[in-house]
Amino acid sequence: MLRDRAVLKDRAVLRDRAVLSDRIVLRDRAVLRDRAVLRDRAVLRDRAVLRDRAVLSDRAVLRGRAVLRDRAVLRDRAVLRDRAVLRDRAVLRHRAVLRDRAVLRDRAVPHN
């Protein structure tokens, strides 16, 4: 009878150990699963950060190109405006020369 009790007691101890062992295994699995989830979230967050940085970088590049393009447009307009001013001055100078010639011609030719 004592032997039966000892056997039952041993079985209970073994069963308790098995339960505890299973709980430890389950807890370890849960910890590992949680770590994997956290790691996956960190990876996704890092990817999102990198994607956001790439988007911002692309926007900055495009904005920089737009600024350069705008500057080129403004520079071209300024060049064209300067050319127009110079052309207008040349036209006015040419007209003045023609007017002066006409005045000199009129003075040189006696009127009858």
Coordinates of N, CA, C and O in Angstrom, one line a residue:
M1 N 0.8 -1.2 0.0 CA 0.0 0.0 0.0 C 0.9 1.3 0.0 O 0.5 2.2 -0.7
L2 N 1.9 1.2 0.8 CA 2.8 2.4 0.8 C 3.5 2.5 -0.5 O 3.7 3.6 -1.0
R3 N 3.8 1.3 -1.1 CA 4.4 1.4 -2.4 C 3.5 2.0 -3.4 O 3.9 2.8 -4.3
D4 N 2.2 1.7 -3.3 CA 1.2 2.2 -4.2 C 1.1 3.8 -4.1 O 1.0 4.5 -5.0
R5 N 1.1 4.1 -2.8 CA 1.1 5.6 -2.5 C 2.3 6.3 -3.1 O 2.3 7.4 -3.7
A6 N 3.5 5.6 -2.9 CA 4.7 6.2 -3.5 C 4.7 6.3 -5.0 O 5.1 7.3 -5.6
V7 N 4.1 5.3 -5.6 CA 4.0 5.3 -7.0 C 3.1 6.4 -7.5 O 3.3 7.1 -8.4
L8 N 1.9 6.5 -6.8 CA 0.9 7.6 -7.1 C 1.6 8.9 -6.9 O 1.4 9.9 -7.7
K9 N 2.3 9.0 -5.8 CA 3.0 10.3 -5.5 C 4.0 10.7 -6.6 O 4.1 11.8 -7.0
D10 N 4.8 9.6 -7.0 CA 5.8 9.8 -8.0 C 5.1 10.3 -9.3 O 5.6 11.1 -10.1
R11 N 4.0 9.6 -9.6 CA 3.2 9.9 -10.8 C 2.7 11.3 -10.8 O 2.7 12.1 -11.7
A12 N 2.2 11.7 -9.6 CA 1.7 13.1 -9.4 C 2.8 14.1 -9.6 O 2.6 15.2 -10.3
V13 N 4.0 13.8 -9.0 CA 5.1 14.7 -9.2 C 5.5 14.8 -10.7 O 5.8 15.9 -11.2
L14 N 5.6 13.6 -11.3 CA 5.9 13.6 -12.8 C 4.9 14.4 -13.6 O 5.2 15.1 -14.5
R15 N 3.6 14.2 -13.2 CA 2.5 14.9 -13.9 C 2.7 16.4 -13.7 O 2.6 17.2 -14.7
D16 N 2.9 16.8 -12.5 CA 3.1 18.2 -12.2 C 4.3 18.8 -13.0 O 4.2 19.9 -13.5
R17 N 5.4 18.0 -13.0 CA 6.5 18.4 -13.7 C 6.2 18.6 -15.2 O 6.7 19.5 -15.9
A18 N 5.5 17.6 -15.7 CA 5.1 17.6 -17.1 C 4.3 18.9 -17.4 O 4.4 19.6 -18.4
V19 N 3.3 19.1 -16.5 CA 2.5 20.3 -16.7 C 3.3 21.6 -16.7 O 3.2 22.5 -17.5
L20 N 4.2 21.6 -15.7 CA 5.1 22.8 -15.6 C 6.0 22.9 -16.8 O 6.2 24.0 -17.3
S21 N 6.5 21.8 -17.2 CA 7.3 21.8 -18.4 C 6.5 22.3 -19.7 O 7.0 23.1 -20.4
D22 N 5.3 21.8 -19.8 CA 4.5 22.2 -20.9 C 4.2 23.7 -20.8 O 4.2 24.4 -21.8
R23 N 3.9 24.2 -19.6 CA 3.7 25.6 -19.4 C 4.9 26.4 -19.8 O 4.8 27.5 -20.4
I24 N 6.1 25.9 -19.4 CA 7.3 26.6 -19.7 C 7.5 26.7 -21.2 O 7.9 27.7 -21.8
V25 N 7.3 25.5 -21.9 CA 7.4 25.4 -23.3 C 6.4 26.4 -24.0 O 6.8 27.2 -24.9
L26 N 5.2 26.4 -23.5 CA 4.2 27.3 -24.1 C 4.6 28.8 -23.8 O 4.4 29.6 -24.7
R27 N 5.1 29.0 -22.6 CA 5.5 30.4 -22.3 C 6.6 30.8 -23.2 O 6.7 31.9 -23.8
D28 N 7.6 29.9 -23.4 CA 8.7 30.2 -24.2 C 8.3 30.5 -25.7 O 8.8 31.4 -26.3
R29 N 7.4 29.6 -26.1 CA 6.8 29.8 -27.5 C 6.1 31.2 -27.6 O 6.3 31.9 -28.6
A30 N 5.4 31.5 -26.6 CA 4.7 32.8 -26.6 C 5.7 34.0 -26.6 O 5.5 34.9 -27.3
V31 N 6.7 33.8 -25.8 CA 7.8 34.8 -25.8 C 8.4 34.9 -27.2 O 8.6 36.1 -27.7
L32 N 8.8 33.8 -27.8 CA 9.4 33.8 -29.1 C 8.4 34.4 -30.1 O 8.9 35.1 -31.0
R33 N 7.2 34.0 -30.0 CA 6.2 34.5 -31.0 C 6.1 36.1 -30.8 O 6.0 36.8 -31.8
D34 N 6.0 36.5 -29.6 CA 5.9 38.0 -29.3 C 7.1 38.7 -29.9 O 7.0 39.7 -30.5
R35 N 8.3 38.1 -29.6 CA 9.5 38.7 -30.2 C 9.5 38.7 -31.7 O 9.9 39.7 -32.3
A36 N 9.0 37.6 -32.3 CA 8.9 37.6 -33.8 C 7.9 38.7 -34.3 O 8.2 39.4 -35.2
V37 N 6.8 38.8 -33.5 CA 5.9 39.9 -33.9 C 6.5 41.3 -33.8 O 6.4 42.1 -34.7
L38 N 7.2 41.5 -32.7 CA 7.8 42.8 -32.5 C 8.9 43.0 -33.5 O 9.0 44.1 -34.0
R39 N 9.6 42.0 -33.8 CA 10.7 42.1 -34.9 C 10.1 42.4 -36.2 O 10.5 43.3 -36.9
D40 N 9.0 41.7 -36.5 CA 8.3 42.0 -37.8 C 7.8 43.4 -37.8 O 7.8 44.1 -38.9
R41 N 7.2 43.9 -36.7 CA 6.7 45.2 -36.7 C 7.8 46.2 -36.9 O 7.7 47.2 -37.5
A42 N 9.0 45.9 -36.2 CA 10.1 46.8 -36.3 C 10.6 46.8 -37.8 O 11.0 47.9 -38.3
V43 N 10.6 45.7 -38.4 CA 11.0 45.6 -39.8 C 10.1 46.4 -40.7 O 10.5 47.2 -41.5
L44 N 8.8 46.2 -40.5 CA 7.8 47.0 -41.2 C 7.9 48.5 -41.0 O 7.8 49.3 -41.9
R45 N 8.1 48.8 -39.7 CA 8.3 50.3 -39.4 C 9.5 50.8 -40.0 O 9.5 51.9 -40.6
D46 N 10.6 50.0 -40.0 CA 11.9 50.5 -40.7 C 11.6 50.7 -42.2 O 12.1 51.6 -42.8
R47 N 10.9 49.7 -42.8 CA 10.6 49.8 -44.2 C 9.8 51.1 -44.5 O 10.0 51.8 -45.5
A48 N 8.8 51.3 -43.6 CA 8.0 52.5 -43.8 C 8.8 53.8 -43.7 O 8.6 54.7 -44.4
V49 N 9.7 53.8 -42.7 CA 10.6 54.9 -42.5 C 11.4 55.1 -43.7 O 11.6 56.3 -44.3
L50 N 12.0 54.0 -44.2 CA 12.9 54.1 -45.4 C 12.1 54.6 -46.6 O 12.5 55.4 -47.4
R51 N 10.8 54.1 -46.7 CA 10.0 54.4 -47.8 C 9.6 55.9 -47.7 O 9.7 56.7 -48.7
D52 N 9.3 56.4 -46.5 CA 9.0 57.8 -46.3 C 10.2 58.7 -46.7 O 10.0 59.7 -47.3
R53 N 11.4 58.2 -46.2 CA 12.6 59.0 -46.5 C 12.8 59.0 -48.0 O 13.2 60.1 -48.6
A54 N 12.6 57.9 -48.7 CA 12.7 57.9 -50.2 C 11.7 58.8 -50.8 O 12.1 59.5 -51.8
V55 N 10.5 58.8 -50.3 CA 9.5 59.7 -50.9 C 9.9 61.1 -50.7 O 9.8 62.0 -51.6
L56 N 10.3 61.5 -49.4 CA 10.8 62.8 -49.2 C 12.0 63.2 -50.0 O 12.1 64.3 -50.5
S57 N 12.9 62.3 -50.2 CA 14.1 62.5 -51.0 C 13.7 62.8 -52.4 O 14.2 63.7 -53.1
D58 N 12.8 61.9 -52.9 CA 12.3 62.1 -54.3 C 11.6 63.5 -54.5 O 11.8 64.1 -55.5
R59 N 10.8 63.8 -53.5 CA 10.1 65.1 -53.5 C 11.1 66.2 -53.5 O 11.0 67.2 -54.3
A60 N 12.2 66.1 -52.7 CA 13.2 67.1 -52.6 C 13.9 67.2 -54.0 O 14.2 68.3 -54.5
V61 N 14.2 66.1 -54.6 CA 14.9 66.1 -55.9 C 14.0 66.7 -56.9 O 14.4 67.6 -57.7
L62 N 12.7 66.4 -56.9 CA 11.8 67.0 -57.9 C 11.6 68.5 -57.6 O 11.6 69.3 -58.5
R63 N 11.5 68.8 -56.3 CA 11.4 70.2 -56.0 C 12.7 71.0 -56.4 O 12.6 72.1 -57.0
G64 N 13.9 70.3 -56.2 CA 15.1 70.9 -56.6 C 15.1 71.1 -58.1 O 15.6 72.1 -58.7
R65 N 14.7 70.1 -58.9 CA 14.6 70.2 -60.3 C 13.7 71.3 -60.7 O 13.9 72.0 -61.7
A66 N 12.5 71.4 -60.1 CA 11.6 72.4 -60.4 C 12.2 73.8 -60.2 O 12.0 74.7 -61.0
V67 N 12.9 73.9 -59.0 CA 13.6 75.2 -58.8 C 14.6 75.5 -59.9 O 14.6 76.7 -60.4
L68 N 15.4 74.5 -60.2 CA 16.4 74.7 -61.3 C 15.7 75.1 -62.6 O 16.1 76.0 -63.3
R69 N 14.6 74.4 -62.9 CA 13.8 74.6 -64.1 C 13.3 76.1 -64.1 O 13.4 76.8 -65.1
D70 N 12.7 76.4 -62.9 CA 12.1 77.8 -62.8 C 13.2 78.8 -63.0 O 13.0 79.9 -63.6
R71 N 14.4 78.6 -62.4 CA 15.5 79.5 -62.5 C 15.9 79.6 -64.0 O 16.2 80.7 -64.5
A72 N 16.0 78.5 -64.7 CA 16.3 78.5 -66.1 C 15.3 79.3 -66.9 O 15.7 80.0 -67.8
V73 N 14.0 79.1 -66.6 CA 13.0 79.8 -67.3 C 13.1 81.3 -67.1 O 13.1 82.1 -68.0
L74 N 13.3 81.6 -65.8 CA 13.5 83.1 -65.5 C 14.8 83.6 -66.2 O 14.7 84.8 -66.6
R75 N 15.8 82.8 -66.2 CA 17.1 83.3 -66.8 C 16.8 83.5 -68.3 O 17.2 84.5 -68.9
D76 N 16.1 82.5 -68.9 CA 15.8 82.6 -70.4 C 14.9 83.9 -70.6 O 15.1 84.6 -71.6
R77 N 14.0 84.1 -69.7 CA 13.1 85.3 -69.9 C 13.9 86.5 -69.8 O 13.7 87.5 -70.6
A78 N 14.9 86.5 -68.8 CA 15.7 87.7 -68.7 C 16.6 87.9 -69.9 O 16.7 89.1 -70.4
V79 N 17.1 86.9 -70.4 CA 17.9 87.0 -71.7 C 17.1 87.5 -72.8 O 17.5 88.4 -73.5
L80 N 15.9 86.9 -72.9 CA 15.0 87.4 -74.0 C 14.6 88.9 -73.8 O 14.6 89.7 -74.8
R81 N 14.3 89.2 -72.5 CA 14.0 90.6 -72.2 C 15.2 91.6 -72.6 O 15.0 92.6 -73.2
D82 N 16.4 91.1 -72.2 CA 17.6 91.9 -72.5 C 17.7 92.1 -74.0 O 18.1 93.2 -74.5
R83 N 17.5 91.0 -74.7 CA 17.7 91.0 -76.2 C 16.6 92.0 -76.7 O 16.9 92.8 -77.7
A84 N 15.4 91.9 -76.2 CA 14.4 92.8 -76.7 C 14.7 94.3 -76.4 O 14.5 95.2 -77.3
V85 N 15.3 94.5 -75.2 CA 15.7 95.9 -74.9 C 16.8 96.3 -75.8 O 16.7 97.5 -76.3
L86 N 17.8 95.5 -76.0 CA 18.9 95.8 -76.9 C 18.3 96.1 -78.4 O 18.8 97.0 -79.1
R87 N 17.4 95.2 -78.8 CA 16.8 95.3 -80.1 C 16.1 96.7 -80.2 O 16.2 97.4 -81.2
D88 N 15.3 97.0 -79.2 CA 14.5 98.2 -79.2 C 15.5 99.4 -79.2 O 15.3 100.4 -79.9
R89 N 16.6 99.3 -78.4 CA 17.6 100.4 -78.5 C 18.2 100.6 -79.8 O 18.4 101.7 -80.3
A90 N 18.5 99.4 -80.5 CA 19.1 99.4 -81.8 C 18.1 100.1 -82.8 O 18.5 100.9 -83.7
V91 N 16.8 99.7 -82.7 CA 15.8 100.3 -83.6 C 15.7 101.8 -83.3 O 15.7 102.6 -84.3
L92 N 15.7 102.2 -82.1 CA 15.6 103.6 -81.8 C 16.9 104.4 -82.3 O 16.8 105.5 -82.8
R93 N 18.0 103.7 -82.1 CA 19.3 104.3 -82.6 C 19.3 104.5 -84.1 O 19.6 105.5 -84.7
H94 N 18.8 103.4 -84.7 CA 18.7 103.4 -86.2 C 17.7 104.5 -86.7 O 18.0 105.2 -87.6
R95 N 16.6 104.6 -86.0 CA 15.7 105.7 -86.4 C 16.3 107.1 -86.2 O 16.1 108.0 -87.0
A96 N 17.0 107.2 -85.1 CA 17.7 108.5 -84.8 C 18.7 108.8 -85.9 O 18.8 109.9 -86.3
V97 N 19.4 107.8 -86.3 CA 20.4 108.0 -87.4 C 19.7 108.4 -88.6 O 20.1 109.3 -89.3
L98 N 18.6 107.7 -89.0 CA 17.9 108.0 -90.2 C 17.3 109.5 -90.1 O 17.3 110.2 -91.0
R99 N 16.8 109.8 -88.9 CA 16.2 111.2 -88.7 C 17.3 112.2 -88.9 O 17.1 113.2 -89.5
D100 N 18.5 111.9 -88.3 CA 19.6 112.9 -88.4 C 20.0 113.0 -89.8 O 20.3 114.1 -90.3
R101 N 20.1 111.9 -90.6 CA 20.5 112.0 -92.0 C 19.4 112.8 -92.8 O 19.8 113.6 -93.6
A102 N 18.2 112.6 -92.4 CA 17.1 113.4 -93.1 C 17.3 114.8 -92.8 O 17.1 115.7 -93.7
V103 N 17.5 115.1 -91.6 CA 17.7 116.6 -91.2 C 18.9 117.1 -91.9 O 18.8 118.3 -92.5
L104 N 20.0 116.4 -92.0 CA 21.2 116.9 -92.7 C 20.9 117.0 -94.2 O 21.4 118.0 -94.8
R105 N 20.2 116.1 -94.7 CA 19.9 116.1 -96.1 C 19.0 117.4 -96.4 O 19.2 118.1 -97.4
D106 N 18.0 117.6 -95.6 CA 17.1 118.7 -95.8 C 17.9 120.0 -95.7 O 17.6 121.0 -96.4
R107 N 18.9 120.1 -94.8 CA 19.7 121.3 -94.7 C 20.6 121.5 -95.9 O 20.9 122.6 -96.3
A108 N 21.1 120.4 -96.4 CA 22.1 120.4 -97.5 C 21.4 120.8 -98.8 O 22.0 121.5 -99.6
V109 N 20.2 120.4 -99.0 CA 19.5 120.6 -100.3 C 18.8 122.0 -100.2 O 17.9 122.1 -99.3
P110 N 19.1 122.9 -101.1 CA 18.4 124.2 -101.0 C 17.0 124.0 -101.6 O 16.7 123.3 -102.5
H111 N 16.1 124.6 -100.9 CA 14.7 124.5 -101.3 C 14.4 125.6 -102.3 O 14.7 126.7 -102.2
N112 N 13.7 125.2 -103.4 CA 13.3 126.2 -104.5 C 12.0 126.7 -104.2 O 11.0 126.3 -103.9

